[in-house]
XYZ file of C-alpha atoms in Angstrom:
517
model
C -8.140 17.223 -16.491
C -9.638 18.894 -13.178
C -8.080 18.070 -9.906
C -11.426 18.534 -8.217
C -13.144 15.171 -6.825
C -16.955 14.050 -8.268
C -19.642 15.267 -5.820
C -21.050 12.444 -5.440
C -17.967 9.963 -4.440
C -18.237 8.612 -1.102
C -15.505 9.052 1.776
C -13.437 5.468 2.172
C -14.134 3.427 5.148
C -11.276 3.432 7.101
C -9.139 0.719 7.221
C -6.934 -1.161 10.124
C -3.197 -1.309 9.827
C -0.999 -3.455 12.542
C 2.278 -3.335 12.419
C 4.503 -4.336 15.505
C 2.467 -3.126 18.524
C 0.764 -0.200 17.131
C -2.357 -0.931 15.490
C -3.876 2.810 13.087
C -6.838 3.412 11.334
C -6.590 5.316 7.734
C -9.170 6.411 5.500
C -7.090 5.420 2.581
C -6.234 8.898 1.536
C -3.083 8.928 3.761
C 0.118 7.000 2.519
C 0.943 3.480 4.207
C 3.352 1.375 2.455
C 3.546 -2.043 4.296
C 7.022 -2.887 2.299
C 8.860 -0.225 4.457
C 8.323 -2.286 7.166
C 11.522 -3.800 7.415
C 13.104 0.033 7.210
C 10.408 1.048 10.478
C 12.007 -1.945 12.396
C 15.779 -1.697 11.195
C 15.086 2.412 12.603
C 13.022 1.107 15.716
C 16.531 -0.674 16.116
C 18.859 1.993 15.609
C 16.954 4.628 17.612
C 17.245 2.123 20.735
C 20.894 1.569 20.783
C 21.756 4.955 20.442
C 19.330 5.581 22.611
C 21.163 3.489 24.927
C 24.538 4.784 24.589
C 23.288 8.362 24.637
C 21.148 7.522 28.509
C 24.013 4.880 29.729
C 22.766 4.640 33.100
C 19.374 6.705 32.890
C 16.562 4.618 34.031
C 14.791 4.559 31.310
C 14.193 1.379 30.689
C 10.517 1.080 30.134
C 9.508 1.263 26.236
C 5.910 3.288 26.259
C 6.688 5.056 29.567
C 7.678 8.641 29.430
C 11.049 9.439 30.430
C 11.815 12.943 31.668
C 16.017 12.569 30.866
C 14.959 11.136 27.241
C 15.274 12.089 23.893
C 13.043 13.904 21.720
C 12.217 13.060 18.247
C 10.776 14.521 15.579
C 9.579 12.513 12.976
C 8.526 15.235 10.022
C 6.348 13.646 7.402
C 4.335 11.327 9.401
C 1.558 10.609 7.278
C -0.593 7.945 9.527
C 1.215 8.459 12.707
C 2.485 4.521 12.242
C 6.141 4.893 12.702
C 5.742 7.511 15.724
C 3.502 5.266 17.370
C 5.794 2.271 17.032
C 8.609 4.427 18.172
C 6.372 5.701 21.538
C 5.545 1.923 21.938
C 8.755 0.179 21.057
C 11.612 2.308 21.973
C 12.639 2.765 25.440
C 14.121 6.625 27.121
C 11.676 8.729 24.778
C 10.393 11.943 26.256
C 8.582 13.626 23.524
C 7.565 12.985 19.835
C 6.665 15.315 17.318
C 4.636 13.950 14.594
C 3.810 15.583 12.091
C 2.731 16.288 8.081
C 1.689 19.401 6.269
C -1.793 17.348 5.591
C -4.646 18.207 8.074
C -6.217 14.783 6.888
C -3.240 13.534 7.947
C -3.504 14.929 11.003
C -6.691 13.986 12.051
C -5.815 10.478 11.822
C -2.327 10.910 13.806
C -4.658 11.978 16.522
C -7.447 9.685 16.432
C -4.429 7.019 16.229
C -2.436 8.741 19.164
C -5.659 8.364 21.246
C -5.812 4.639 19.811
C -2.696 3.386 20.995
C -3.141 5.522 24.431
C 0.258 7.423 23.983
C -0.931 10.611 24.260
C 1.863 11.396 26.996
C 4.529 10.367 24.372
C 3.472 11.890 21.063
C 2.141 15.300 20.116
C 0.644 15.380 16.264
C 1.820 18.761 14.486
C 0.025 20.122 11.009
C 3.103 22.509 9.494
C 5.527 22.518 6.849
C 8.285 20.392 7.918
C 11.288 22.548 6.704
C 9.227 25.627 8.546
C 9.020 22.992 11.726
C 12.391 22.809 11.800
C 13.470 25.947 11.500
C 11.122 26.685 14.296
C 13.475 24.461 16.728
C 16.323 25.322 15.934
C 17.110 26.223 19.508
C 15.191 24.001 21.211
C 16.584 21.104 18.494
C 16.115 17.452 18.775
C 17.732 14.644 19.899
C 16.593 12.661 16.515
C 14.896 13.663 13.241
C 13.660 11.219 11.186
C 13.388 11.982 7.234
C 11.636 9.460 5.167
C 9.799 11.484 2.574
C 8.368 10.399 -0.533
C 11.446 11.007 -3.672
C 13.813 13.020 -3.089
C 14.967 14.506 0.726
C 17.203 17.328 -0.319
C 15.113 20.434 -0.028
C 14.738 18.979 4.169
C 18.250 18.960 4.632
C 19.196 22.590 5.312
C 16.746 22.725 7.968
C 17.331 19.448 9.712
C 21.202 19.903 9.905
C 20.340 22.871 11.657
C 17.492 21.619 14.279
C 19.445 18.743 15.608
C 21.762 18.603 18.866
C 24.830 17.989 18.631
C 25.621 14.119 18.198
C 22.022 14.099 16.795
C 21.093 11.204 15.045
C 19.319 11.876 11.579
C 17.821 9.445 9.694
C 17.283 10.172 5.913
C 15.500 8.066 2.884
C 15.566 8.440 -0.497
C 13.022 6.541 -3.118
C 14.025 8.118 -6.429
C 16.293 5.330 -7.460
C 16.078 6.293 -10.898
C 18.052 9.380 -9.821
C 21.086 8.330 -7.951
C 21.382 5.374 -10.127
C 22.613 7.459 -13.370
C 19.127 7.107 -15.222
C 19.456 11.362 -15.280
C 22.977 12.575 -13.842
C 21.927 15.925 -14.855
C 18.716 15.969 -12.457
C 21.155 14.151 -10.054
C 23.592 17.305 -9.355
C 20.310 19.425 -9.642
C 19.145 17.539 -6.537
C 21.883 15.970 -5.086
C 24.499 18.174 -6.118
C 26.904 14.789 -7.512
C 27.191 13.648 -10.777
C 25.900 10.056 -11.281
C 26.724 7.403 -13.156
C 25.388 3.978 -14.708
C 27.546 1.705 -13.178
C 26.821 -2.018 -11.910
C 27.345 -0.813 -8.597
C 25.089 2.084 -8.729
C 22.937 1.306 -5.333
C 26.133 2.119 -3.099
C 26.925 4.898 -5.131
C 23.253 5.771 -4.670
C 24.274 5.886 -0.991
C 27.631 7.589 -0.995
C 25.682 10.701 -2.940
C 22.953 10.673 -0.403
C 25.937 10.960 1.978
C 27.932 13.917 0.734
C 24.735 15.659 -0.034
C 23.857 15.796 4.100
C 27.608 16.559 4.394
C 27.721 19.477 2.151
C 24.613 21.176 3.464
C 25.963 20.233 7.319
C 29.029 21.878 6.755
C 27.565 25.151 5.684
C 26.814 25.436 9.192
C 29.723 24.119 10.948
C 28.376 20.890 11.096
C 29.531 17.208 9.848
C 28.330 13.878 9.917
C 29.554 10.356 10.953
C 27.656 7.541 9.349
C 26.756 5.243 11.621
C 24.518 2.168 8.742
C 23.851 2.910 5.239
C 21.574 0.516 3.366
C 20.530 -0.048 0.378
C 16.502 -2.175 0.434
C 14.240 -2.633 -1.986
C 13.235 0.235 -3.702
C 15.217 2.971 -1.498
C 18.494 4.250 0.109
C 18.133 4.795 4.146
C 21.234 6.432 5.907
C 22.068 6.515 9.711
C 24.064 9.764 10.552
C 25.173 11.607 13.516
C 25.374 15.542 13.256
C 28.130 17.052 15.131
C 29.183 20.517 15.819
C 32.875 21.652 14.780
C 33.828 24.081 12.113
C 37.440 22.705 12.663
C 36.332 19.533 11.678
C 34.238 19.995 8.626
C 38.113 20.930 6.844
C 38.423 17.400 6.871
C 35.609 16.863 4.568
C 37.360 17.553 1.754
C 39.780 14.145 2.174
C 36.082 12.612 2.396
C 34.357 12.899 -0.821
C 35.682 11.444 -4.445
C 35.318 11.628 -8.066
C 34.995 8.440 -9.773
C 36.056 7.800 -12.955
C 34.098 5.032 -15.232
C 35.214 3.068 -18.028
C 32.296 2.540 -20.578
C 33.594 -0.354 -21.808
C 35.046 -2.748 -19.096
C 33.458 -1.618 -16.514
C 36.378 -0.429 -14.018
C 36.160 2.688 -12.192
C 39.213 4.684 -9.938
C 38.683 7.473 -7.136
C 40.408 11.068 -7.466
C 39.933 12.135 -3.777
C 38.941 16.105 -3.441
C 41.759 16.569 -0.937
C 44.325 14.435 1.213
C 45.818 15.171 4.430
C 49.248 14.787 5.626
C 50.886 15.142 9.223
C 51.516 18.464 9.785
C 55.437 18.973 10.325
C 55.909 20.969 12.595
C 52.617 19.570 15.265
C 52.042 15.771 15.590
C 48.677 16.818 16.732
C 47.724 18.556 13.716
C 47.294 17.759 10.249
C 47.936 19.389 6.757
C 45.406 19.709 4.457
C 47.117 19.447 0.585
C 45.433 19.114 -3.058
C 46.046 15.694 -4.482
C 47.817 15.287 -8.094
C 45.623 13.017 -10.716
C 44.043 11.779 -12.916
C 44.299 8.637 -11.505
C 43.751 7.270 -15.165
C 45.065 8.215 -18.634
C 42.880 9.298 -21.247
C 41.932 5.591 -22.593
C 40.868 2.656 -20.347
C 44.281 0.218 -19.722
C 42.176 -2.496 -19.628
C 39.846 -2.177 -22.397
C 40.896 0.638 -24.068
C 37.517 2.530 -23.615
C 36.635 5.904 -22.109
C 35.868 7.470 -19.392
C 32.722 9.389 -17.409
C 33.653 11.511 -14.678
C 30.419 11.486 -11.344
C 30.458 12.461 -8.263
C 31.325 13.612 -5.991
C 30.483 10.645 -3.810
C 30.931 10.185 -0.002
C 34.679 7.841 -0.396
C 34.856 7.726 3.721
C 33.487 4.507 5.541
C 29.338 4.230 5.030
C 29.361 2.299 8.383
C 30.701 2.063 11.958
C 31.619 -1.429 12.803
C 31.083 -0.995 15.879
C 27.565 0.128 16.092
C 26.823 -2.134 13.441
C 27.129 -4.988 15.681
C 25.642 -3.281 18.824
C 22.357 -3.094 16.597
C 22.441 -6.358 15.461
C 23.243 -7.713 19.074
C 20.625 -5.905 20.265
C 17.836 -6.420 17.741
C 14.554 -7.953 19.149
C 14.093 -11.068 17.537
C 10.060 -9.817 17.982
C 10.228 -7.780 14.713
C 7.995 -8.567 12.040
C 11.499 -8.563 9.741
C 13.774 -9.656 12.585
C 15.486 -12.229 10.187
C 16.072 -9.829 7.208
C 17.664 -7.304 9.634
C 19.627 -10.463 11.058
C 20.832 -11.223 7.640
C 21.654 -7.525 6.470
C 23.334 -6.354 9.479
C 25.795 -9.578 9.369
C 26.682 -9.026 5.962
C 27.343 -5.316 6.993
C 29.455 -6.064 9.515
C 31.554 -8.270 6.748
C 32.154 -5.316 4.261
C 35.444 -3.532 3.925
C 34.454 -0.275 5.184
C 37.585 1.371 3.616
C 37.181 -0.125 -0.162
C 34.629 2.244 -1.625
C 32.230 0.841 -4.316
C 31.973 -3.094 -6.170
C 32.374 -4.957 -9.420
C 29.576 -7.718 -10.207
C 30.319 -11.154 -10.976
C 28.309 -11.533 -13.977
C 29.458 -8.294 -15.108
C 33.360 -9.484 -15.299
C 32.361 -12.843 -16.759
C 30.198 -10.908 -19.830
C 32.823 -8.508 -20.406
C 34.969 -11.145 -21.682
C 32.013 -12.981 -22.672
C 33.242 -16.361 -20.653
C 31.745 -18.991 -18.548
C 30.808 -17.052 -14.881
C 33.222 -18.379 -12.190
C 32.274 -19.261 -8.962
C 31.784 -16.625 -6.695
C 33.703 -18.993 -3.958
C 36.278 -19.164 -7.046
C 36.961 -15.613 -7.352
C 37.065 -15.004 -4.202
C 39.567 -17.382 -3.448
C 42.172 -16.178 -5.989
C 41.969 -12.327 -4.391
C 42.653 -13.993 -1.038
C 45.258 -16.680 -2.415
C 46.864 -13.442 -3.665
C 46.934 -11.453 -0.686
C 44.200 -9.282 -0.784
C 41.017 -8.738 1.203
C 37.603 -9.421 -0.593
C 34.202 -8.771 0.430
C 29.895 -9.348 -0.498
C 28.283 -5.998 -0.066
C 24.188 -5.798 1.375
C 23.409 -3.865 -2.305
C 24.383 -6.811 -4.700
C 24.284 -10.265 -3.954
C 26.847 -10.830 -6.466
C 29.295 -8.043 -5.436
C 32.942 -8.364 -5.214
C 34.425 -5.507 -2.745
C 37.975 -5.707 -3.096
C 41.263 -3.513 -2.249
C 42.945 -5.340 -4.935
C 43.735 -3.312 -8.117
C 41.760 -3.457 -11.112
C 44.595 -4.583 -13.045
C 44.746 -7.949 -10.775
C 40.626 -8.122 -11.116
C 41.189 -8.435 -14.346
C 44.305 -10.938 -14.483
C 42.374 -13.247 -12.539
C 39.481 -13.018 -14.953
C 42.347 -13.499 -17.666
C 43.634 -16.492 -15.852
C 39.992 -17.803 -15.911
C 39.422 -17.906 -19.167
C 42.683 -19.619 -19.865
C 40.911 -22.397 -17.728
C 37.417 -21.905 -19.569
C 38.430 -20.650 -22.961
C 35.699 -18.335 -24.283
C 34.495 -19.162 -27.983
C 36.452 -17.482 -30.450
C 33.044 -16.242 -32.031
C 31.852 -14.350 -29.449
C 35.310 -12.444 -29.141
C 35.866 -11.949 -32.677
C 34.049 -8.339 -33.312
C 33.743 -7.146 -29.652
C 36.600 -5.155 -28.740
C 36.707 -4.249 -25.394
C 36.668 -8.535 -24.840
C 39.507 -9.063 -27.424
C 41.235 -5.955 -25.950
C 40.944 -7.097 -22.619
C 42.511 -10.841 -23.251
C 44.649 -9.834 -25.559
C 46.530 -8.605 -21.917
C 48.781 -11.399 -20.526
C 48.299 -11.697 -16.874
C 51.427 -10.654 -14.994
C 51.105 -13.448 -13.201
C 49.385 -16.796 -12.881
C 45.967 -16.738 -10.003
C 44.952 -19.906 -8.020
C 41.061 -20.807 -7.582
C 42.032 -22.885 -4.851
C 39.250 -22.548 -2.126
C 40.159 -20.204 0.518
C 39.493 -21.321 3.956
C 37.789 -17.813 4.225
C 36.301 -17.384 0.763
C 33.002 -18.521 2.777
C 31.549 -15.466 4.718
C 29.933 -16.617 7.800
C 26.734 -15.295 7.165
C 26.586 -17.444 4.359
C 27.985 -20.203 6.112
C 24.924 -19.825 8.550
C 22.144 -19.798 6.035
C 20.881 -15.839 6.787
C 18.666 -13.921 4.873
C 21.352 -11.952 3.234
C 19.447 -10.985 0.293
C 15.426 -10.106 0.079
C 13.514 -11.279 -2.535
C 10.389 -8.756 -3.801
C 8.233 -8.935 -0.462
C 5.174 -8.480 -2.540
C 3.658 -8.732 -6.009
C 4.335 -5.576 -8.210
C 6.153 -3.915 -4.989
C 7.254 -0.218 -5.361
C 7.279 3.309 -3.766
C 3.725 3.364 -4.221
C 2.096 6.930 -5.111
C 2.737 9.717 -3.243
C -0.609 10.801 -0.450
C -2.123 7.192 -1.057
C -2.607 4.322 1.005
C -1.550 0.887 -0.719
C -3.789 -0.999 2.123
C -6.039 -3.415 -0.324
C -5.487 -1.506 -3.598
C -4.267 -3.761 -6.797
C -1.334 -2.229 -8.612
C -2.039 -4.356 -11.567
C -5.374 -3.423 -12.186
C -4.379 0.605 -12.200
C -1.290 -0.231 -13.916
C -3.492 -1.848 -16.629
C -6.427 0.752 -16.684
C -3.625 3.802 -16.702
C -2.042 2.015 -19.903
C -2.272 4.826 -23.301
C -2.279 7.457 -20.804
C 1.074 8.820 -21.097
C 1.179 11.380 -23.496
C 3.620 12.045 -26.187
C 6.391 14.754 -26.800
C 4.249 18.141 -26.927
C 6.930 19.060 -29.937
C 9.759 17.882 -31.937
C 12.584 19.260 -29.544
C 11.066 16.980 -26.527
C 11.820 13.729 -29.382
C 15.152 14.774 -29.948
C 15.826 15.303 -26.156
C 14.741 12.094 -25.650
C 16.785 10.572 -28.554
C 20.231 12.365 -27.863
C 19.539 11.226 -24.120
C 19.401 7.781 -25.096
C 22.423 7.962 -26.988
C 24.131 9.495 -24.142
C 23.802 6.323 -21.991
């Protein structure tokens, strides 16, 4: 099929796009998605606190105003010039941004839209390959680079870690799902450089691999991150990170990152940590860096019996800082188009156990044992009546973050079905059920309700978890705006198009895949 366009086809009439208090024009060539605007406002909101701590008592107060002591930012695949604008527009103590995309259509409209908005002072449009761009300043770096490209971000990395101040803030999204959430672990550690894995809780493992993989290319350079908000929306993974300088300190990256091991059958996972460090001996100031001893499982699931995959590795350090966390959602302007979603997310942030890495589901326990789903206010009670902490996480609104052991996970499930007997029928032929309850419980788990089994973001009715904010929402396609199109109508017409395995090695690809998972 030729890529070339019919003579006679007509150039779009542009079309207007408002969005907080930029308003753009497109031709309908460029890519808009109006779903990402709740990640636009969560980063107008990020950018402005740390824009705040970084000034303290600048006087920059004024958002749209230039500000000779601000920060510069680069945003590097700008497509319509939306987001930059907003930033200019929104976000107070900015003195320069760089906008930019390799498209010169592009382009053209970031400028006709710079002139729009009047922020001419604020925003300078740029037509270059963004890795080149950012090689290009690696001197003159920025104070913030913002990454949100369409699939993967990877190849952008090794550039960006290197055109970025120290205690830079990057911000990085990632839109193949698919990916990171173990549809093709082999494509995953081709990208990504982790294995990963199909596993319940695959959107914060989606996360933690996005992690390590800025980590890994940081450190090559003498540079390593601190997460500041990782979240998991919708169709993508968007990370918060500051980039510091310290060769010293990239040696403790290796007591950051994790293998996880996965039992196929019941679900349970455990961490092997790359590396652990001890006090040093000899120096209370320094510490010893020592190989850990593992597995941290035996051959055959203990629960179920099953076996294991091996991923990673994942990002096992804290995804967020508490701190900031709160700052941001103190701080947020309740003006934003998805003030109320950021409300909801940020609270149940700030809730998580930043030091319990990864989540079981609730229905996922229940239908391993293939018995009547508890209460999540149930369950959580009996991990706190037993003395250990219990969380939601944003990713799953059915998650269960816990730093209790698997082994209690599951004797509380056991206990639950002694309550709630599961039928006999459904037990009799599955074995990792009648494996797991054949188990006694080593001891007996109360469902009384736990004064603080109800989070308080719950307790105050937040949007904690976003339903689809549109009919057949997605990505989109890549260099195309989604302004007034019907994704139903080209899903239908595109239908037949896909065309089958040239040969018969691409079938049995495609077959021993699908037994794989």
């Amino acid at each position: 099929m030729s890529n070339q366009e019919p003579e006679n086809v007509s150039e779009p009439e542009p079309q207007k796009i408002s969005e907080g208090l930029a308003e753009v024009q497109t031709t309908g060539k460029v890519f808009y998605n109006p779903v990402q605007e709740f990640n636009r406002d969560l980063s107008i909101s990020v950018i402005s606190t740390y824009t705040r701590q970084l000034l303290k008592d600048q006087l920059c107060t004024q958002p749209g105003v230039k500000c000779e002591a601000g920060i510069s930012i680069l945003e590097a695949l700008s497509a319509t010039g939306l987001r930059s604008i907003r930033y200019a527009k929104e976000i107070p103590g900015i003195n320069k941004i760089i906008a930019n995309d390799i498209s010169a259509r592009a382009v053209q409209d970031i400028n006709s839209n710079i002139k729009l908005n009047n922020v001419e002072d604020l925003i300078e449009a740029s037509q270059n390959d963004a890795t080149m761009l950012m090689y290009q300043h690696k001197k003159d770096s920025f104070d913030v680079i913002d990454l949100d490209p369409y699939g993967c971000p990877s190849i952008f990395l090794d550039s960006a870690v290197q055109s970025i101040k120290n205690g830079g803030l990057l911000l990085v999204t990632a839109t193949d799902m698919a990916i990171l959430a173990g549809n093709t672990p082999e494509t995953c550690y081709v990208k990504y450089g982790a294995v990963s894995l199909r596993m319940k809780c695959c959107h914060e493992m989606a996360l933690r691999i996005l992690l390590q993989c800025i980590e890994s290319h940081a450190n090559r350079y003498g540079r390593y991150i601190e997460p500041l908000l990782s979240v998991s929306a919708d169709f993508y993974v968007r990370v918060f990170v500051k980039v510091f300088h310290g060769a010293q300190k990239c040696k403790h990256t290796i007591s950051k990152l994790s293998h996880v091991y996965h039992c196929t059958g019941c679900d349970s996972f455990a961490l092997q940590p790359l590396g652990v460090t001890k006090p040093h001996e000899k120096n209370d100031k320094l510490v010893k860096f020592c190989l850990p001893t593992g597995p941290p499982v035996s051959s055959k699931c203990e629960h179920c019996g099953g076996s294991y995959h091996i991923g990673g590795p994942i990002w096992s350090a804290p995804i967020h800082h508490p701190t900031f966390v709160k700052e941001v959602l103190t701080s947020a302007s309740p003006g934003l188009g998805t003030y109320k979603r950021i409300q909801g997310v940020l609270s149940v942030i700030s809730e998580e156990l930043v030091d319990v890495p990864l989540y079981y589901t609730l229905e996922r326990l229940a239908g391993t044992i293939k018995v009547e789903t508890p209460s999540m206010m149930a369950v959580r009670s009996a991990i706190l009546n037993a003395g250990f902490r219990v969380s939601y996480t944003h990713a799953n609104k059915t998650s269960i973050k816990t730093d209790a052991p698997a082994r209690v996970v599951w004797d509380i499930m056991r206990c639950w079905e002694k309550l709630h007997p599961a039928s006999k029928k459904r037990i009799e032929g599955n074995k990792v059920a009648s494996t797991v309850l054949q188990q006694a419980p080593q001891r007996e788990y109360l469902f009384d309700i736990h004064p603080e089994a109800n989070p308080e973001s719950k307790q105050k009715g937040l949007v904690r978890f976003q339903a689809n904010p549109m009919p057949f929402w997605g990505p989109g396609s890549r260099s195309q705006a989604m302004v007034g199109q019907d994704k139903m109508t080209r899903s239908v017409k595109n239908q037949g198009k896909r065309k089958r395995p040239a040969d018969d090695s691409d079938c049995n690809d495609r077959v021993e895949n699908k037994l794989c998972n």
